[in-house]
PDB file of C-alpha atoms in Angstrom:
ATOM      1  CA  MET A   1      22.386   4.587   8.741  1.00  0.00           C
ATOM      2  CA  THR A   2      19.253   2.756   7.638  1.00  0.00           C
ATOM      3  CA  ASP A   3      17.149   4.306   4.875  1.00  0.00           C
ATOM      4  CA  TYR A   4      13.592   3.756   6.113  1.00  0.00           C
ATOM      5  CA  LYS A   5      12.051   5.448   3.079  1.00  0.00           C
ATOM      6  CA  LYS A   6      13.824   3.016   0.759  1.00  0.00           C
ATOM      7  CA  ILE A   7      12.627   0.005   2.765  1.00  0.00           C
ATOM      8  CA  SER A   8       9.063   1.330   2.777  1.00  0.00           C
ATOM      9  CA  ARG A   9       9.235   2.080  -0.963  1.00  0.00           C
ATOM     10  CA  ASN A  10      10.520  -1.439  -1.739  1.00  0.00           C
ATOM     11  CA  ILE A  11       7.710  -3.007   0.274  1.00  0.00           C
ATOM     12  CA  ARG A  12       5.116  -0.812  -1.431  1.00  0.00           C
ATOM     13  CA  LEU A  13       6.559  -1.671  -4.865  1.00  0.00           C
ATOM     14  CA  MET A  14       6.299  -5.381  -4.032  1.00  0.00           C
ATOM     15  CA  TYR A  15       2.707  -4.807  -2.931  1.00  0.00           C
ATOM     16  CA  ALA A  16       1.884  -2.893  -6.119  1.00  0.00           C
ATOM     17  CA  ALA A  17       3.406  -5.651  -8.267  1.00  0.00           C
ATOM     18  CA  MET A  18       1.397  -8.275  -6.373  1.00  0.00           C
ATOM     19  CA  ILE A  19      -1.874  -6.368  -6.845  1.00  0.00           C
ATOM     20  CA  ALA A  20      -1.086  -5.646 -10.511  1.00  0.00           C
ATOM     21  CA  PHE A  21      -0.461  -9.349 -11.140  1.00  0.00           C
ATOM     22  CA  LEU A  22      -3.733 -10.352  -9.490  1.00  0.00           C
ATOM     23  CA  VAL A  23      -5.753  -7.670 -11.300  1.00  0.00           C
ATOM     24  CA  THR A  24      -4.193  -8.731 -14.616  1.00  0.00           C
ATOM     25  CA  PHE A  25      -5.081 -12.341 -13.851  1.00  0.00           C
ATOM     26  CA  VAL A  26      -8.703 -11.410 -13.078  1.00  0.00           C
ATOM     27  CA  VAL A  27      -8.974  -9.289 -16.236  1.00  0.00           C
ATOM     28  CA  LEU A  28      -7.574 -12.136 -18.350  1.00  0.00           C
ATOM     29  CA  CYS A  29     -10.111 -14.528 -16.824  1.00  0.00           C
ATOM     30  CA  GLU A  30     -12.969 -12.082 -17.362  1.00  0.00           C
ATOM     31  CA  LEU A  31     -12.009 -11.515 -20.996  1.00  0.00           C
ATOM     32  CA  GLY A  32     -11.790 -15.257 -21.602  1.00  0.00           C
ATOM     33  CA  VAL A  33      -8.085 -15.198 -22.466  1.00  0.00           C
ATOM     34  CA  ALA A  34      -7.299 -17.553 -19.588  1.00  0.00           C
ATOM     35  CA  PRO A  35      -9.796 -20.414 -20.043  1.00  0.00           C
ATOM     36  CA  LEU A  36     -10.331 -21.163 -16.367  1.00  0.00           C
ATOM     37  CA  GLU A  37     -14.011 -20.437 -16.010  1.00  0.00           C
ATOM     38  CA  GLY A  38     -15.818 -23.551 -14.836  1.00  0.00           C
ATOM     39  CA  MET A  39     -12.841 -25.755 -15.651  1.00  0.00           C
ATOM     40  CA  MET A  40     -13.193 -27.913 -12.536  1.00  0.00           C
ATOM     41  CA  VAL A  41     -16.971 -27.869 -12.060  1.00  0.00           C
ATOM     42  CA  GLY A  42     -17.525 -31.347 -13.483  1.00  0.00           C
ATOM     43  CA  ALA A  43     -14.318 -32.768 -12.032  1.00  0.00           C
ATOM     44  CA  PHE A  44     -15.544 -32.784  -8.433  1.00  0.00           C
ATOM     45  CA  ASP A  45     -18.688 -34.058  -6.833  1.00  0.00           C
ATOM     46  CA  GLY A  46     -20.525 -32.086  -4.154  1.00  0.00           C
ATOM     47  CA  ALA A  47     -18.718 -33.687  -1.223  1.00  0.00           C
ATOM     48  CA  LEU A  48     -15.273 -32.980  -2.624  1.00  0.00           C
ATOM     49  CA  ILE A  49     -16.223 -29.371  -3.388  1.00  0.00           C
ATOM     50  CA  TYR A  50     -17.264 -29.059   0.257  1.00  0.00           C
ATOM     51  CA  TYR A  51     -13.853 -30.362   1.394  1.00  0.00           C
ATOM     52  CA  VAL A  52     -12.102 -27.921  -0.904  1.00  0.00           C
ATOM     53  CA  GLN A  53     -14.232 -25.094   0.529  1.00  0.00           C
ATOM     54  CA  VAL A  54     -13.350 -26.099   4.076  1.00  0.00           C
ATOM     55  CA  PHE A  55      -9.659 -26.366   3.162  1.00  0.00           C
ATOM     56  CA  MET A  56      -9.765 -22.891   1.599  1.00  0.00           C
ATOM     57  CA  PHE A  57     -11.472 -21.518   4.709  1.00  0.00           C
ATOM     58  CA  PHE A  58      -8.752 -22.828   7.010  1.00  0.00           C
ATOM     59  CA  PHE A  59      -5.974 -21.995   4.528  1.00  0.00           C
ATOM     60  CA  THR A  60      -7.203 -18.395   4.398  1.00  0.00           C
ATOM     61  CA  GLY A  61      -7.446 -18.150   8.171  1.00  0.00           C
ATOM     62  CA  ALA A  62      -4.018 -19.661   8.735  1.00  0.00           C
ATOM     63  CA  CYS A  63      -2.292 -17.474   6.157  1.00  0.00           C
ATOM     64  CA  VAL A  64      -3.931 -14.261   7.353  1.00  0.00           C
ATOM     65  CA  LEU A  65      -3.118 -15.132  10.962  1.00  0.00           C
ATOM     66  CA  ALA A  66       0.482 -15.961  10.034  1.00  0.00           C
ATOM     67  CA  ALA A  67       0.834 -12.761   8.019  1.00  0.00           C
ATOM     68  CA  LEU A  68      -0.551 -10.501  10.736  1.00  0.00           C
ATOM     69  CA  LYS A  69       0.335 -12.069  14.081  1.00  0.00           C
ATOM     70  CA  GLY A  70       3.146 -14.332  12.928  1.00  0.00           C
ATOM     71  CA  PHE A  71       5.032 -11.350  11.565  1.00  0.00           C
ATOM     72  CA  ASN A  72       4.986  -9.742  15.024  1.00  0.00           C
ATOM     73  CA  TRP A  73       6.488 -12.908  16.488  1.00  0.00           C
ATOM     74  CA  ILE A  74       9.193 -12.981  13.805  1.00  0.00           C
ATOM     75  CA  LEU A  75       9.846  -9.287  14.354  1.00  0.00           C
ATOM     76  CA  LYS A  76      10.416  -9.827  18.068  1.00  0.00           C
ATOM     77  CA  ASN A  77      12.303 -13.123  17.905  1.00  0.00           C
ATOM     78  CA  ARG A  78      14.288 -12.878  14.670  1.00  0.00           C
ATOM     79  CA  VAL A  79      14.676  -9.287  13.548  1.00  0.00           C
ATOM     80  CA  HIS A  80      15.159  -7.591  16.917  1.00  0.00           C
ATOM     81  CA  THR A  81      17.657 -10.214  18.070  1.00  0.00           C
ATOM     82  CA  ALA A  82      19.839  -9.755  14.978  1.00  0.00           C
ATOM     83  CA  GLU A  83      22.738  -7.337  14.683  1.00  0.00           C
ATOM     84  CA  LYS A  84      21.756  -3.779  13.808  1.00  0.00           C
ATOM     85  CA  ALA A  85      23.409  -4.039  10.393  1.00  0.00           C
ATOM     86  CA  GLU A  86      21.326  -7.111   9.489  1.00  0.00           C
ATOM     87  CA  ARG A  87      17.958  -5.866  10.742  1.00  0.00           C
ATOM     88  CA  ALA A  88      16.921  -3.928   7.633  1.00  0.00           C
ATOM     89  CA  GLY A  89      17.643  -6.866   5.327  1.00  0.00           C
ATOM     90  CA  LEU A  90      15.837  -9.355   7.556  1.00  0.00           C
ATOM     91  CA  TYR A  91      12.901  -6.986   7.970  1.00  0.00           C
ATOM     92  CA  THR A  92      12.506  -6.603   4.206  1.00  0.00           C
ATOM     93  CA  GLU A  93      12.910 -10.345   3.614  1.00  0.00           C
ATOM     94  CA  TYR A  94      10.284 -11.300   6.184  1.00  0.00           C
ATOM     95  CA  TYR A  95       7.979  -8.568   4.938  1.00  0.00           C
ATOM     96  CA  PHE A  96       8.136 -10.018   1.443  1.00  0.00           C
ATOM     97  CA  CYS A  97       7.263 -13.430   2.930  1.00  0.00           C
ATOM     98  CA  ARG A  98       4.323 -11.788   4.693  1.00  0.00           C
ATOM     99  CA  LEU A  99       3.016 -10.297   1.464  1.00  0.00           C
ATOM    100  CA  THR A 100       3.606 -13.581  -0.366  1.00  0.00           C
ATOM    101  CA  LEU A 101       1.380 -15.402   2.130  1.00  0.00           C
ATOM    102  CA  LEU A 102      -1.428 -12.955   1.465  1.00  0.00           C
ATOM    103  CA  ALA A 103      -0.832 -13.077  -2.296  1.00  0.00           C
ATOM    104  CA  ALA A 104      -1.100 -16.874  -2.169  1.00  0.00           C
ATOM    105  CA  VAL A 105      -4.510 -16.605  -0.517  1.00  0.00           C
ATOM    106  CA  MET A 106      -5.663 -14.042  -3.063  1.00  0.00           C
ATOM    107  CA  LEU A 107      -4.462 -16.142  -5.994  1.00  0.00           C
ATOM    108  CA  MET A 108      -5.956 -19.360  -4.596  1.00  0.00           C
ATOM    109  CA  GLY A 109      -9.235 -17.544  -3.951  1.00  0.00           C
ATOM    110  CA  VAL A 110      -9.394 -16.199  -7.500  1.00  0.00           C
ATOM    111  CA  LEU A 111      -8.517 -19.631  -8.921  1.00  0.00           C
ATOM    112  CA  PHE A 112     -11.180 -21.221  -6.707  1.00  0.00           C
ATOM    113  CA  TYR A 113     -13.718 -18.641  -7.880  1.00  0.00           C
ATOM    114  CA  TYR A 114     -13.092 -19.082 -11.591  1.00  0.00           C
ATOM    115  CA  ALA A 115     -12.298 -22.796 -11.764  1.00  0.00           C
ATOM    116  CA  MET A 116     -15.160 -23.950  -9.566  1.00  0.00           C
ATOM    117  CA  LEU A 117     -17.597 -21.057 -10.058  1.00  0.00           C
ATOM    118  CA  GLU A 118     -17.964 -20.692  -6.295  1.00  0.00           C
ATOM    119  CA  ASN A 119     -18.432 -17.224  -4.813  1.00  0.00           C
ATOM    120  CA  TRP A 120     -16.524 -18.231  -1.701  1.00  0.00           C
ATOM    121  CA  GLY A 121     -13.272 -17.963  -3.614  1.00  0.00           C
ATOM    122  CA  MET A 122     -13.713 -14.261  -4.137  1.00  0.00           C
ATOM    123  CA  TYR A 123     -14.595 -13.827  -0.458  1.00  0.00           C
ATOM    124  CA  TYR A 124     -11.314 -15.484   0.514  1.00  0.00           C
ATOM    125  CA  ALA A 125      -9.409 -13.239  -1.897  1.00  0.00           C
ATOM    126  CA  LEU A 126     -11.151 -10.155  -0.478  1.00  0.00           C
ATOM    127  CA  ILE A 127     -10.297 -11.205   3.085  1.00  0.00           C
ATOM    128  CA  ALA A 128      -6.618 -11.401   2.137  1.00  0.00           C
ATOM    129  CA  LEU A 129      -6.848  -8.092   0.275  1.00  0.00           C
ATOM    130  CA  ALA A 130      -8.353  -6.392   3.322  1.00  0.00           C
ATOM    131  CA  ALA A 131      -5.650  -7.892   5.545  1.00  0.00           C
ATOM    132  CA  SER A 132      -2.948  -6.741   3.139  1.00  0.00           C
ATOM    133  CA  PHE A 133      -3.939  -3.106   3.698  1.00  0.00           C
ATOM    134  CA  PHE A 134      -2.650  -3.508   7.257  1.00  0.00           C
ATOM    135  CA  CYS A 135       0.731  -4.553   5.854  1.00  0.00           C
ATOM    136  CA  LEU A 136       1.712  -1.311   4.175  1.00  0.00           C
ATOM    137  CA  PRO A 137       4.231   0.473   6.380  1.00  0.00           C
ATOM    138  CA  SER A 138       5.110   4.131   6.181  1.00  0.00           C
ATOM    139  CA  PRO A 139       8.766   5.130   6.563  1.00  0.00           C
ATOM    140  CA  GLU A 140       7.949   6.149  10.143  1.00  0.00           C
ATOM    141  CA  GLY A 141       6.340   2.774  10.762  1.00  0.00           C
ATOM    142  CA  VAL A 142       9.419   0.978   9.450  1.00  0.00           C
ATOM    143  CA  GLU A 143      11.614   3.060  11.735  1.00  0.00           C
ATOM    144  CA  ILE A 144       9.442   2.336  14.759  1.00  0.00           C
ATOM    145  CA  GLU A 145       9.323  -1.408  14.040  1.00  0.00           C
ATOM    146  CA  LEU A 146      13.069  -1.659  13.498  1.00  0.00           C
ATOM    147  CA  GLN A 147      13.927   0.319  16.614  1.00  0.00           C
ATOM    148  CA  MET A 148      11.510  -1.469  18.957  1.00  0.00           C
ATOM    149  CA  GLY A 149      14.148  -3.994  19.949  1.00  0.00           C
ATOM    150  CA  ASP A 150      16.562  -1.353  21.234  1.00  0.00           C
TER     151      ASP A 150
END
């Protein structure tokens, strides 16, 4: 018997740890403990900053798309085709990958914001944060997603 509450709790704990890490990182940057502010402003010229902005735009879009729609594909093609005993483990593993993709965008956005003093970085981080709210399953949601393949 699969414990859907435990799976949901583990996913929510991973999410809370991810958010706590990012908030701690932002607080350390704001307090000046992590000397990132403006670190890369003089290192790049205007054209290279533009290329980095465009890369971040597409990186954010690709990661959010992979986390939201790609997870549905993995759910259908990997999790639902596995044996019933393996489904819960695969589901949790792929869910952690999903949250890691969004955490990578948030971290890159915050780094981009502080290192280059560009507001776009915080916009990218906020996009990933908003998308991550759609990735928090309830125990009922976990049960529905795991039983869809039956």
